[in-house]
mmCIF file of C-alpha atoms and ligand atoms in Angstrom:
data_model
loop_
_atom_site.group_PDB
_atom_site.id
_atom_site.type_symbol
_atom_site.label_atom_id
_atom_site.label_comp_id
_atom_site.label_asym_id
_atom_site.label_seq_id
_atom_site.Cartn_x
_atom_site.Cartn_y
_atom_site.Cartn_z
ATOM 1 C CA UNK A 1 -14.015 27.983 -46.374
ATOM 2 C CA UNK A 2 -12.660 27.466 -43.322
ATOM 3 C CA UNK A 3 -9.545 26.235 -41.433
ATOM 4 C CA UNK A 4 -10.888 24.963 -37.552
ATOM 5 C CA UNK A 5 -7.961 25.993 -34.844
ATOM 6 C CA UNK A 6 -8.927 22.684 -33.256
ATOM 7 C CA UNK A 7 -8.997 19.517 -36.050
ATOM 8 C CA UNK A 8 -7.455 22.203 -38.327
ATOM 9 C CA UNK A 9 -9.743 20.340 -40.973
ATOM 10 C CA UNK A 10 -11.189 22.896 -43.756
ATOM 11 C CA UNK A 11 -14.998 22.973 -44.299
ATOM 12 C CA UNK A 12 -17.581 25.047 -45.327
ATOM 13 C CA UNK A 13 -18.832 28.636 -43.849
ATOM 14 C CA UNK A 14 -22.283 27.057 -41.912
ATOM 15 C CA UNK A 15 -19.764 24.808 -39.524
ATOM 16 C CA UNK A 16 -18.684 27.754 -37.876
ATOM 17 C CA UNK A 17 -20.933 30.108 -35.650
ATOM 18 C CA UNK A 18 -20.609 33.746 -36.025
ATOM 19 C CA UNK A 19 -19.596 36.305 -33.188
ATOM 20 C CA UNK A 20 -21.700 39.349 -32.509
ATOM 21 C CA UNK A 21 -19.911 41.330 -34.278
ATOM 22 C CA UNK A 22 -20.009 39.051 -37.701
ATOM 23 C CA UNK A 23 -16.767 37.119 -37.648
ATOM 24 C CA UNK A 24 -16.724 33.652 -37.737
ATOM 25 C CA UNK A 25 -15.406 32.053 -34.550
ATOM 26 C CA UNK A 26 -12.096 30.502 -35.419
ATOM 27 C CA UNK A 27 -13.335 26.487 -33.988
ATOM 28 C CA UNK A 28 -15.536 24.429 -35.936
ATOM 29 C CA UNK A 29 -19.079 23.596 -34.581
ATOM 30 C CA UNK A 30 -18.323 19.630 -34.186
ATOM 31 C CA UNK A 31 -15.523 20.404 -32.087
ATOM 32 C CA UNK A 32 -16.779 23.298 -29.949
ATOM 33 C CA UNK A 33 -19.836 20.670 -28.093
ATOM 34 C CA UNK A 34 -18.078 17.275 -28.572
ATOM 35 C CA UNK A 35 -18.947 15.724 -24.828
ATOM 36 C CA UNK A 36 -15.591 16.085 -23.263
ATOM 37 C CA UNK A 37 -16.115 20.072 -23.564
ATOM 38 C CA UNK A 38 -19.726 20.589 -22.215
ATOM 39 C CA UNK A 39 -18.651 18.306 -18.947
ATOM 40 C CA UNK A 40 -15.866 20.155 -18.828
ATOM 41 C CA UNK A 41 -17.931 23.904 -18.882
ATOM 42 C CA UNK A 42 -20.509 21.862 -16.893
ATOM 43 C CA UNK A 43 -17.892 22.234 -13.369
ATOM 44 C CA UNK A 44 -16.751 25.119 -14.481
ATOM 45 C CA UNK A 45 -19.151 28.154 -12.395
ATOM 46 C CA UNK A 46 -19.193 30.980 -15.367
ATOM 47 C CA UNK A 47 -18.672 33.913 -14.166
ATOM 48 C CA UNK A 48 -17.689 38.020 -13.172
ATOM 49 C CA UNK A 49 -15.855 39.458 -10.967
ATOM 50 C CA UNK A 50 -17.441 41.780 -8.128
ATOM 51 C CA UNK A 51 -16.664 44.961 -7.572
ATOM 52 C CA UNK A 52 -14.943 44.395 -4.537
ATOM 53 C CA UNK A 53 -13.065 41.558 -6.173
ATOM 54 C CA UNK A 54 -11.160 43.324 -8.800
ATOM 55 C CA UNK A 55 -10.379 45.789 -5.634
ATOM 56 C CA UNK A 56 -8.665 43.160 -3.974
ATOM 57 C CA UNK A 57 -6.403 41.928 -6.468
ATOM 58 C CA UNK A 58 -4.513 44.689 -7.641
ATOM 59 C CA UNK A 59 -4.085 45.968 -3.273
ATOM 60 C CA UNK A 60 -2.963 42.240 -2.740
ATOM 61 C CA UNK A 61 -0.097 42.691 -5.934
ATOM 62 C CA UNK A 62 0.568 45.796 -4.708
ATOM 63 C CA UNK A 63 1.019 44.066 -0.867
ATOM 64 C CA UNK A 64 2.626 40.692 -2.583
ATOM 65 C CA UNK A 65 5.138 43.249 -4.247
ATOM 66 C CA UNK A 66 5.704 44.737 0.305
ATOM 67 C CA UNK A 67 6.303 41.205 1.321
ATOM 68 C CA UNK A 68 8.717 39.999 -1.800
ATOM 69 C CA UNK A 69 10.957 43.111 -0.772
ATOM 70 C CA UNK A 70 11.454 42.390 2.361
ATOM 71 C CA UNK A 71 14.304 39.784 3.202
ATOM 72 C CA UNK A 72 15.904 42.561 1.223
ATOM 73 C CA UNK A 73 14.943 46.073 3.113
ATOM 74 C CA UNK A 74 14.957 44.211 6.839
ATOM 75 C CA UNK A 75 18.800 44.768 7.784
ATOM 76 C CA UNK A 76 18.286 48.462 6.471
ATOM 77 C CA UNK A 77 16.610 49.798 10.249
ATOM 78 C CA UNK A 78 13.895 47.529 10.064
ATOM 79 C CA UNK A 79 12.109 49.650 7.210
ATOM 80 C CA UNK A 80 11.430 45.669 5.934
ATOM 81 C CA UNK A 81 9.388 44.324 8.679
ATOM 82 C CA UNK A 82 7.123 47.835 8.205
ATOM 83 C CA UNK A 83 7.068 46.806 4.537
ATOM 84 C CA UNK A 84 6.043 43.127 5.714
ATOM 85 C CA UNK A 85 3.366 44.578 7.971
ATOM 86 C CA UNK A 86 2.404 46.826 5.055
ATOM 87 C CA UNK A 87 2.138 44.163 2.789
ATOM 88 C CA UNK A 88 0.371 41.355 5.310
ATOM 89 C CA UNK A 89 -2.532 44.435 5.234
ATOM 90 C CA UNK A 90 -2.754 44.934 1.793
ATOM 91 C CA UNK A 91 -3.051 40.966 0.675
ATOM 92 C CA UNK A 92 -5.481 40.674 3.361
ATOM 93 C CA UNK A 93 -8.579 41.736 1.494
ATOM 94 C CA UNK A 94 -7.985 39.643 -1.558
ATOM 95 C CA UNK A 95 -7.815 36.183 0.079
ATOM 96 C CA UNK A 96 -10.820 37.088 2.685
ATOM 97 C CA UNK A 97 -13.142 37.357 -0.085
ATOM 98 C CA UNK A 98 -11.210 34.487 -2.034
ATOM 99 C CA UNK A 99 -12.356 32.349 0.560
ATOM 100 C CA UNK A 100 -7.916 31.305 0.651
ATOM 101 C CA UNK A 101 -8.488 30.942 4.821
ATOM 102 C CA UNK A 102 -4.685 29.490 5.046
ATOM 103 C CA UNK A 103 -3.655 32.362 3.126
ATOM 104 C CA UNK A 104 -5.400 34.509 5.297
ATOM 105 C CA UNK A 105 -4.203 32.228 8.478
ATOM 106 C CA UNK A 106 -0.407 32.483 6.459
ATOM 107 C CA UNK A 107 -1.581 37.160 6.240
ATOM 108 C CA UNK A 108 -2.815 37.100 10.514
ATOM 109 C CA UNK A 109 0.465 35.544 11.365
ATOM 110 C CA UNK A 110 3.075 37.666 9.215
ATOM 111 C CA UNK A 111 1.171 40.468 11.251
ATOM 112 C CA UNK A 112 0.781 39.499 14.611
ATOM 113 C CA UNK A 113 4.994 37.953 13.961
ATOM 114 C CA UNK A 114 6.093 41.215 12.599
ATOM 115 C CA UNK A 115 3.568 43.695 14.808
ATOM 116 C CA UNK A 116 5.401 41.968 18.114
ATOM 117 C CA UNK A 117 8.594 42.356 16.320
ATOM 118 C CA UNK A 118 8.606 46.358 16.647
ATOM 119 C CA UNK A 119 7.072 46.548 18.837
ATOM 120 C CA UNK A 120 8.727 44.904 21.260
HETATM 121 ZN ZN1 LIG B 1 -12.682 21.547 -35.969
#
């Protein structure tokens, strides 16, 4: 007998599927495949991230860190403007690959705006 983590009911072992490593799953068969969960599963496309997307994610985090600290660095000899540019360049691949075009436009605007600010 095992306790399901969704319906909290005690059910015999054959109600639980086995994982590839031999352990039983924590959710019983009855709760695993309700029509609602089946519907939600139908809406989601299962996939893994490509290597480019993984790289983009990490660069994106670094870029975000640069953008976050930029406002505080602006008073010190315009270091903030350079970190804004670095942040925009590092964040661009991630939002480009994810096709988040609104954020692509924001980053390009950041590049153009602070580029003009620095070189004029
Ligand atoms: Zn259950």
